[in-house]
Amino acid sequence: MTWTIVVGIKQVPDADEVGIDPDTGRLDRASAPAVMNGPDRHALEAALTIRDAVDGEVIAMTMGPPNATSILEEAVAMGCDDAVLISDRAFAGSDTWPTSLTLARAAAELGADVVVAGEETTDSSTGQVPPGIAAHNGWAQLTYAEAVDPRPEEGRLVARRDVEGGYELVAAELPVVVAVAFGEFDPRPAPLHRKIYGENDFEPTVWDAEDLGIEDEVGLDVSPTSVGRMETVDPVERKNEVVDDVDDLAEAITEVTA
Amino acid sequence: MTDDGPAIDPGEYEDVWVFVEEHDGDVMPVSWELLAEAERLTEQTGDDLVALAIGEDLADVAEEAIARGADRVLVADDPVFEPYRADPYGEQFRAMVEERKPSIVLIGGTHTGRDFAGRVAVPAHAGLTADVTEIDVDDEGILQARRPAFGGDILATILCEEHRPQMATIRPGVFEAAEPDPDRTDGEVVEVDVVVDDAISEVLERSVGDTADITEADRIVAVGHGVEGDLEPARELAEALDAELAASRAAVDEGWIDGARQVGQTGKTVRPELYVAVGISGAIQHVEGMNKSETVVAINTDPNAPIFDHADYGIVGDLFEVCPALADRLGDEPIQEVVQ
């Protein structure tokens, strides 16, 4: 059997480039360039690693505006066989519940045996979407995966999961959703010929909510959570004393620890 | 499935539930932190405070939950739950939620908690807020779940007004646990029906050794990218201060130190009396995890490093020289005597 490996990626504002709006003192996300979520790059590597070990294909999917196509092109350049853009104004205001529903339906539509995603996104950092995809489809899940070991002969995938104070090896039946721990998979560089193909010749498949049959189940109205207030966090008052030599620092520390 | 959306009556939902996470009989400290904070909520709302324990041989855990303030403990005790896996836990928890209709459900934001919370929230169509650092409840019983957003500069209040339960995963270390009261024995233990008999995942091996819990430490020496992979100076300083070693994400990602010791937005929140940042630049995501520390000391070669803005005392210098010198000054004799 060949495995269909679907990798979920997201376009986010570049966290390093998010500036402060001088008028409001708030973070100005609009000015930051849109880039691929860092943890998803590691997920792509994990997906390609699985394909290297089994007979299969890797399909990247993203839910986002039309210009999110650029991260799909990057994914194809890195080695994905195909990519799907899931884009529709109906998705606006979706929290993690409809978002994971959308990706769950797309993964099922693609016939996924394995869905791979980053452990969380740098812009909303909930980590809820990969388990949400698994829950919507009733599939197994392996989160905080540090290493993957596909076992096609058993019809299972084994992952080494990071847990507090140690690790565990867990085997899951297919289909399975794998959320990859950030920092564990070093993304491979995209070869030049793939970059040229991705940017010039590749076109993703585009699906909207109706294509997935979920036009009434997405968006703000069906999202259980909503954002209430947003408050700027006051910085904690600190003494900000810079000392010149170690003796002064030792003295300051002993005053604290006495 | 409840894909057809809300149409629920929030008035049918009552009580505040706290998930008690245990592995092999050891309870994660965040569970008791949440129980103490949830008690504060129930005092406002008049709800019962309910603890849930899922696992095997949970009598001691149930007893401790009552000693720590639970009015009732729901116990799902069966070998199918050991060790933890998302699917049987999620299915059991969901059955309990559907049958008993809690208004609020709080889960520790550990890897386990974040792994399975969605397996309850999705089929229940519940609102789930991640990585919460402050909770409150308004006059109508609506949970105000606050979480840092945009790297920690902004606190967003997330609400779930039309769905139930209102669920949140809460970051370890932000609340203080109450001491158990051994005289408090009048809580009720309810053995619930176990609805799970199978799992689609299997734990082949589990290895948990050094369960360093930096959220409980009084003193912390934390290392960042500046240590360049050499933890020895920081370790020496930690020893002199009787402190736990911790790290920024950069040091964890480099593989220099275990992820369980990571402080910050994607790691743990700590609140020690003393926090020494060694070679840490002070990205906002890191500061967010340590700004509850009483006193912060920064050691960094870069005088413009943001960490100095978040420190009480700082020294601009090479950590490979400063740490040993400081350890020397602090470690020679017991700290109390130095002061006198």
XYZ file of C-alpha atoms in Angstrom:
598
model
C 0.000 0.000 0.000
C 1.168 3.542 -0.627
C 0.707 6.215 1.988
C -0.889 9.567 1.364
C 0.837 12.027 3.675
C -0.912 15.376 4.041
C 0.992 18.185 5.681
C -0.860 21.175 7.104
C 0.948 24.512 6.896
C -0.064 28.095 7.717
C 0.938 31.555 6.617
C 1.640 33.837 9.596
C 3.095 37.316 10.133
C 6.864 37.105 10.522
C 7.263 37.298 14.291
C 10.714 38.853 13.983
C 9.383 41.662 11.824
C 6.282 42.593 13.794
C 6.738 46.248 14.723
C 5.219 48.497 17.338
C 2.730 51.082 16.143
C 4.127 54.384 17.476
C 0.641 55.881 17.835
C -1.025 53.118 19.801
C 1.961 51.372 21.336
C 0.462 48.115 20.114
C 1.990 45.492 17.929
C 1.470 46.213 14.283
C 1.056 42.859 12.593
C -0.088 44.272 9.282
C 3.353 45.673 8.544
C 5.068 42.311 8.951
C 5.637 40.178 5.868
C 3.625 36.947 5.663
C 5.775 33.831 5.952
C 5.401 30.120 6.558
C 4.850 29.265 10.234
C 8.270 28.105 11.486
C 7.095 24.901 13.190
C 5.352 23.894 9.928
C 8.690 23.881 8.114
C 9.728 21.156 10.563
C 6.441 19.374 9.878
C 7.234 19.435 6.153
C 10.572 17.826 6.869
C 8.862 15.157 8.980
C 6.358 14.480 6.189
C 9.129 14.128 3.600
C 11.054 11.886 6.019
C 8.043 9.584 6.244
C 7.771 9.507 2.434
C 11.476 8.661 2.205
C 10.739 5.554 4.290
C 7.491 4.386 2.701
C 5.966 4.298 -0.736
C 3.817 7.392 -0.905
C 3.160 10.998 -1.773
C 3.157 14.216 0.222
C 0.428 16.830 -0.304
C 0.628 20.213 1.412
C -2.591 21.950 2.446
C -3.207 25.402 3.809
C -6.302 27.337 4.808
C -5.884 31.014 4.092
C -6.212 33.881 1.644
C -5.206 33.433 -2.026
C -1.744 34.873 -1.394
C -1.020 31.931 0.924
C -0.215 30.146 -2.353
C 3.354 31.344 -1.849
C 3.912 28.987 1.093
C 2.468 26.111 -0.938
C 5.003 26.921 -3.668
C 7.729 26.757 -1.039
C 6.405 23.394 0.148
C 6.412 22.057 -3.398
C 9.942 23.377 -3.869
C 11.013 21.492 -0.751
C 9.663 18.265 -2.208
C 5.891 18.009 -1.782
C 4.206 16.267 -4.693
C 1.110 18.448 -4.716
C -0.680 21.158 -2.749
C -4.183 22.402 -1.944
C -5.269 25.938 -1.066
C -8.467 26.045 0.987
C -9.754 29.573 0.634
C -13.142 31.175 1.176
C -14.483 34.336 2.783
C -16.888 32.064 4.649
C -13.966 30.991 6.852
C -13.488 34.496 8.288
C -13.622 34.564 12.067
C -13.178 30.804 12.452
C -11.684 29.740 15.774
C -9.955 26.398 16.243
C -13.209 24.384 16.080
C -14.214 25.212 12.459
C -10.569 25.503 11.418
C -9.845 21.959 12.479
C -13.135 20.819 10.903
C -12.096 22.345 7.580
C -8.674 20.742 7.639
C -10.164 17.439 8.806
C -12.566 17.388 5.843
C -9.786 18.296 3.420
C -7.512 15.583 4.818
C -10.289 13.013 4.480
C -11.047 14.215 0.935
C -7.373 13.760 0.044
C -7.458 10.226 1.452
C -4.839 10.960 4.087
C -3.211 8.076 5.886
C -1.043 10.487 7.858
C -1.588 14.179 8.551
C 1.489 16.064 9.748
C 1.476 19.575 11.236
C 3.644 21.806 13.384
C 2.978 21.690 17.131
C 1.543 25.204 17.077
C 1.540 28.430 15.092
C 3.609 31.444 16.059
C 0.653 33.821 15.693
C -2.040 32.136 17.769
C -0.080 29.367 19.522
C -3.026 27.257 20.643
C -1.694 23.868 19.529
C -5.354 22.840 19.261
C -5.717 22.324 15.550
C -3.861 19.000 15.105
C -5.796 17.260 17.926
C -8.937 18.956 16.554
C -8.392 17.417 13.113
C -7.980 13.983 14.725
C -11.062 14.471 16.896
C -13.301 15.595 14.013
C -12.350 12.509 12.009
C -12.135 10.071 14.931
C -8.511 9.376 14.037
C -5.532 8.656 16.271
C -3.116 11.439 17.164
C 0.523 11.746 18.148
C 1.450 15.214 19.420
C 4.839 16.631 20.452
C 6.481 14.067 18.139
C 10.284 14.271 18.214
C 10.900 11.376 15.856
C 8.736 9.297 13.528
C 9.021 5.659 12.580
C 6.510 4.587 9.919
C 5.721 0.860 9.988
C 3.740 0.100 6.818
C 3.890 -3.634 7.480
C 1.891 -3.076 10.694
C -0.325 -0.341 9.246
C 0.863 1.887 12.065
C 3.088 4.851 12.693
C 5.258 5.033 15.788
C 6.377 8.371 17.212
C 8.653 9.302 20.020
C 6.656 11.886 21.999
C 8.154 14.474 24.284
C 6.428 14.308 27.670
C 7.209 16.196 30.862
C 10.463 14.819 32.223
C 11.000 12.180 29.563
C 9.594 10.611 26.445
C 7.305 7.868 25.284
C 7.073 5.719 22.181
C 3.505 5.480 20.966
C 2.186 3.446 18.038
C -0.998 4.644 16.360
C -3.211 3.017 13.785
C -3.708 4.829 10.488
C -5.081 7.330 9.741
C -3.158 9.345 12.279
C -2.493 13.032 12.900
C 1.085 13.834 13.917
C 1.970 17.205 15.482
C 5.712 17.676 15.299
C 7.674 19.149 18.223
C 9.418 22.306 17.085
C 13.171 22.028 16.655
C 13.376 18.282 16.089
C 13.352 18.103 12.299
C 15.931 20.129 10.423
C 14.197 21.290 7.226
C 15.959 20.287 4.008
C 16.870 23.033 1.532
C 14.852 23.315 -1.640
C 16.886 22.514 -4.770
C 16.963 25.250 -7.398
C 15.061 23.340 -10.068
C 12.217 22.697 -7.620
C 12.138 26.371 -6.633
C 11.810 27.355 -10.271
C 9.071 24.760 -10.776
C 7.222 25.849 -7.615
C 7.262 29.529 -8.479
C 6.667 29.359 -12.219
C 4.821 26.228 -13.220
C 3.040 24.894 -10.171
C -0.610 25.747 -9.491
C -2.322 24.433 -6.369
C -5.762 22.880 -6.353
C -8.176 25.404 -4.828
C -11.125 24.382 -2.659
C -13.782 26.516 -1.030
C -16.140 25.678 1.836
C -18.785 24.349 -0.544
C -16.313 21.980 -2.181
C -15.846 20.486 1.277
C -19.570 20.545 2.065
C -19.094 22.661 5.171
C -20.356 26.080 4.082
C -22.770 26.207 7.039
C -20.300 24.908 9.567
C -17.504 27.461 9.430
C -16.824 31.087 10.255
C -17.560 33.309 13.195
C -21.125 32.087 13.775
C -20.212 28.512 14.582
C -17.035 29.362 16.502
C -17.637 28.599 20.175
C -15.105 31.177 21.351
C -14.905 34.885 20.723
C -12.387 37.534 21.639
C -13.584 39.949 24.295
C -11.222 42.582 25.583
C -7.625 43.132 24.538
C -5.446 44.794 27.155
C -1.886 45.939 26.867
C 0.211 44.262 29.512
C 1.974 46.712 31.796
C 5.639 45.876 32.096
C 6.721 44.635 35.509
C 8.575 47.345 37.426
C 12.250 46.445 37.756
C 15.157 48.250 39.391
C 17.300 48.149 36.218
C 20.544 48.597 38.149
C 23.592 47.677 36.132
C 26.618 47.010 38.333
C 30.235 47.090 37.295
C 31.790 44.266 39.195
C 30.966 40.820 40.411
C 31.267 41.726 44.097
C 28.430 44.223 43.785
C 26.321 41.640 42.006
C 27.052 39.030 44.676
C 26.019 41.504 47.327
C 22.751 42.279 45.570
C 22.006 38.568 45.232
C 22.713 37.771 48.875
C 20.304 40.516 49.908
C 17.611 38.767 47.919
C 18.318 35.232 49.071
C 18.900 35.946 52.743
C -21.771 14.357 16.603
C -23.042 17.819 17.364
C -22.054 19.457 14.086
C -25.367 21.226 13.904
C -24.151 23.810 16.341
C -25.179 25.390 19.588
C -28.891 25.411 20.533
C -27.952 24.645 24.087
C -29.323 26.120 27.263
C -26.381 27.364 29.328
C -28.633 27.208 32.396
C -28.545 23.406 32.252
C -24.827 23.433 32.821
C -23.351 23.800 36.285
C -20.242 23.159 38.364
C -16.582 23.800 37.816
C -14.493 20.774 36.888
C -10.772 20.393 37.258
C -8.943 17.581 35.521
C -6.484 15.872 37.863
C -3.652 14.626 35.673
C -1.837 11.638 37.103
C 0.747 9.272 35.712
C 1.493 6.127 37.720
C -0.146 7.684 40.760
C 1.904 10.887 40.580
C -0.263 13.951 40.169
C 1.043 16.836 38.071
C 1.351 19.914 40.340
C -0.645 22.067 37.903
C -3.748 20.033 38.791
C -3.636 21.236 42.390
C -2.875 24.772 41.247
C -6.057 24.715 39.168
C -8.109 23.208 41.987
C -7.131 26.110 44.272
C -7.945 28.704 41.600
C -11.210 26.976 40.684
C -12.277 27.062 44.325
C -12.052 30.835 44.127
C -14.414 30.745 41.119
C -16.948 28.483 42.839
C -17.031 30.800 45.820
C -18.275 33.457 43.391
C -20.714 31.306 41.432
C -21.977 28.938 44.119
C -21.126 25.943 41.932
C -19.684 22.712 43.253
C -15.966 22.156 42.784
C -15.524 18.822 41.029
C -12.259 16.985 40.411
C -11.951 14.333 37.711
C -9.462 11.549 37.803
C -8.934 9.066 34.978
C -6.514 6.157 35.375
C -6.031 3.080 37.501
C -5.963 2.694 41.320
C -7.030 6.241 42.037
C -8.187 6.000 45.676
C -5.247 8.057 46.975
C -5.643 10.640 44.250
C -9.344 11.026 45.046
C -8.611 11.382 48.757
C -6.016 14.066 48.090
C -8.377 15.975 45.783
C -10.898 16.144 48.617
C -8.227 17.204 51.107
C -7.353 19.964 48.683
C -10.891 21.282 48.411
C -12.948 19.231 45.941
C -16.626 18.804 46.855
C -16.833 15.769 44.627
C -14.382 13.565 42.743
C -15.455 11.730 39.610
C -13.285 8.669 39.224
C -12.933 6.593 36.044
C -10.783 3.729 37.255
C -9.787 1.093 34.722
C -6.601 -0.483 33.296
C -7.608 0.751 29.817
C -6.483 4.220 30.928
C -2.892 3.286 31.809
C -0.685 4.654 30.520
C -2.245 7.826 29.119
C -3.391 7.942 25.480
C -5.496 10.667 23.885
C -8.237 8.491 22.429
C -9.470 6.539 25.485
C -9.026 9.555 27.787
C -10.858 11.835 25.378
C -13.723 9.391 24.864
C -14.194 8.846 28.607
C -13.977 12.524 29.437
C -16.440 13.365 26.691
C -18.961 10.832 27.993
C -18.683 12.374 31.459
C -19.142 15.885 30.086
C -22.204 14.884 28.065
C -23.835 13.082 30.962
C -23.105 15.573 33.729
C -22.978 18.919 31.882
C -20.298 20.986 33.610
C -20.280 24.730 33.064
C -16.521 25.179 33.256
C -13.734 22.636 32.685
C -10.110 23.482 33.514
C -7.208 21.352 32.285
C -3.485 21.834 32.950
C -1.593 23.039 29.896
C 0.844 20.133 29.992
C 1.619 18.049 26.928
C -1.012 15.600 28.131
C -3.623 18.274 28.804
C -3.059 20.002 25.495
C -3.046 16.619 23.746
C -6.515 15.537 24.766
C -8.496 18.716 25.587
C -9.492 19.018 21.927
C -10.792 15.461 21.908
C -13.445 16.607 24.367
C -14.046 20.102 23.034
C -14.516 19.095 19.395
C -17.265 16.473 19.786
C -18.959 18.502 22.544
C -18.721 21.659 20.383
C -17.334 23.331 23.490
C -15.296 26.503 23.544
C -11.661 25.746 24.293
C -9.135 28.446 25.092
C -5.461 27.516 25.083
C -2.623 28.443 27.361
C -4.582 30.655 29.735
C -2.768 32.615 32.462
C -5.677 34.343 34.255
C -9.260 33.269 34.880
C -12.313 34.948 36.295
C -16.044 34.592 36.055
C -18.646 37.335 35.565
C -22.071 37.680 37.189
C -23.662 35.480 34.553
C -21.181 32.677 35.001
C -19.265 33.469 31.820
C -15.643 32.432 32.137
C -13.167 35.195 31.368
C -10.154 33.259 30.109
C -7.177 35.531 29.577
C -4.188 34.538 27.522
C -1.141 36.372 26.293
C -1.274 37.242 22.607
C 1.180 38.653 20.099
C 4.230 37.489 22.000
C 2.969 38.551 25.399
C 2.472 42.304 24.986
C -1.267 41.950 24.969
C -3.644 40.000 27.168
C -6.711 38.804 25.265
C -9.874 37.795 27.096
C -11.535 34.871 25.356
C -15.210 34.187 25.974
C -17.514 31.302 25.224
C -21.011 32.681 25.582
C -23.289 30.315 23.690
C -21.625 26.941 24.028
C -20.892 24.717 26.996
C -18.752 23.635 28.666
C -16.379 26.570 28.743
C -13.032 24.836 28.570
C -9.504 26.109 29.059
C -6.032 24.684 29.223
C -4.056 26.635 31.796
C -0.362 27.159 31.921
C 1.474 25.390 34.755
C 2.993 27.570 37.446
C 0.757 30.629 37.237
C -1.415 29.787 40.258
C -0.411 28.621 43.691
C -1.677 25.300 44.986
C -3.390 25.149 48.368
C -1.947 22.860 51.034
C -4.009 19.705 51.602
C -6.144 19.735 54.720
C -6.114 16.174 56.142
C -9.234 16.931 58.205
C -11.220 17.649 55.074
C -12.740 14.234 54.335
C -16.390 14.991 53.659
C -16.132 15.145 49.872
C -17.961 12.601 47.770
C -16.181 10.060 45.570
C -18.255 8.984 42.578
C -17.156 5.979 40.528
C -18.329 6.743 37.003
C -19.153 4.215 34.303
C -16.175 3.389 32.147
C -17.308 3.661 28.532
C -14.015 2.752 26.847
C -12.793 -0.748 26.138
C -10.309 -0.230 23.344
C -7.760 2.209 21.948
C -6.395 3.040 18.514
C -2.985 3.813 19.948
C -0.562 1.856 22.079
C 2.293 2.999 24.315
C 5.307 0.832 23.493
C 7.685 2.425 25.952
C 7.578 5.197 28.485
C 10.629 6.680 30.135
C 10.226 9.475 32.631
C 13.178 10.032 34.871
C 14.314 13.487 35.800
C 10.976 15.205 36.269
C 12.532 18.533 37.133
C 9.697 20.870 38.001
C 11.085 24.348 37.557
C 7.702 25.882 38.363
C 8.238 24.906 42.016
C 11.805 26.216 42.297
C 12.652 29.095 44.642
C 15.768 29.983 42.700
C 16.529 29.529 39.035
C 19.607 29.964 36.881
C 18.505 30.034 33.252
C 20.733 29.717 30.211
C 20.249 31.076 26.714
C 21.982 31.115 23.390
C 24.988 32.943 24.873
C 26.249 29.864 26.733
C 27.230 28.366 23.372
C 26.484 24.846 24.504
C 28.665 25.001 27.620
C 26.389 24.707 30.629
C 29.178 24.312 33.158
C 29.477 27.957 34.316
C 25.705 28.194 34.812
C 25.636 24.827 36.562
C 28.341 25.968 38.925
C 26.394 29.113 39.711
C 23.188 27.123 40.206
C 24.982 24.876 42.655
C 26.311 27.823 44.636
C 22.793 29.256 44.808
C 21.035 25.933 45.376
C 19.031 26.784 42.255
C 17.372 24.764 39.493
C 18.744 25.037 35.974
C 16.355 26.352 33.324
C 16.631 27.628 29.766
C 15.263 29.805 27.011
C 13.770 28.254 23.912
C 16.972 28.924 21.977
C 18.976 26.685 24.324
C 16.317 23.964 24.242
C 16.105 24.033 20.440
C 19.876 23.661 20.263
C 19.494 20.488 22.309
C 21.689 21.736 25.154
C 19.051 21.168 27.814
C 15.825 19.249 28.297
C 12.575 20.820 27.102
C 11.016 20.291 30.546
C 13.262 23.109 31.748
C 12.151 25.676 29.178
C 10.833 29.001 30.464
C 8.616 31.172 28.297
C 5.579 31.308 26.080
C 5.990 27.799 24.752
C 7.560 26.540 27.973
C 6.744 27.057 31.615
C 5.843 30.030 33.736
C 8.037 30.338 36.810
C 7.788 32.514 39.890
C 10.988 32.093 41.936
C 12.389 34.569 44.457
C 15.536 34.800 42.303
C 15.908 34.364 38.545
C 19.378 34.652 37.042
C 19.371 34.945 33.234
C 22.716 33.837 31.838
C 23.384 34.641 28.184
C 19.682 35.212 27.522
C 18.867 38.128 25.222
C 15.374 38.623 26.634
C 12.908 38.006 23.806
C 9.395 38.899 24.892
C 8.331 35.247 24.641
C 10.919 34.394 27.277
C 10.192 37.363 29.526
C 6.547 36.355 29.586
C 7.468 33.134 31.383
C 9.681 34.725 34.011
C 8.222 38.138 34.799
C 6.509 36.821 37.913
C 9.960 36.296 39.452
C 10.588 38.462 42.512
C 14.111 39.496 41.567
C 15.727 39.138 38.154
C 19.468 39.229 37.558
C 20.926 39.413 34.036
C 24.393 38.478 32.856
C 25.063 39.356 29.217
C 27.889 40.691 27.065
C 25.523 42.904 25.056
C 24.675 46.112 26.962
C 21.693 46.618 24.643
C 20.151 43.193 25.277
C 16.456 43.634 26.141
C 16.910 41.397 29.193
C 18.419 44.357 31.073
C 15.082 46.187 30.770
C 13.447 43.281 32.578
C 16.108 42.844 35.271
C 16.592 44.289 38.731
C 20.335 43.818 38.615
C 22.531 43.335 35.607
C 26.146 43.030 34.698
C 27.593 43.518 31.253
C 30.225 40.863 30.982
C 31.368 37.519 29.677
C 29.351 34.812 31.385
C 32.320 32.450 31.242
C 34.117 34.842 33.612
C 31.187 36.266 35.571
C 29.486 32.978 36.484
C 32.512 31.272 38.058
C 33.499 34.475 39.896
C 29.966 34.902 41.169
C 29.700 31.246 42.177
C 32.949 31.688 44.026
C 31.646 34.684 45.993
C 28.286 33.048 46.720
C 29.384 29.504 47.332
C 32.240 29.878 49.798
C 30.062 29.998 52.829
C 26.372 29.604 53.441
C 24.530 32.599 52.023
C 22.970 33.606 55.337
C 26.388 34.042 56.907
C 27.644 36.215 54.089
C 24.847 38.629 54.811
C 25.635 38.931 58.506
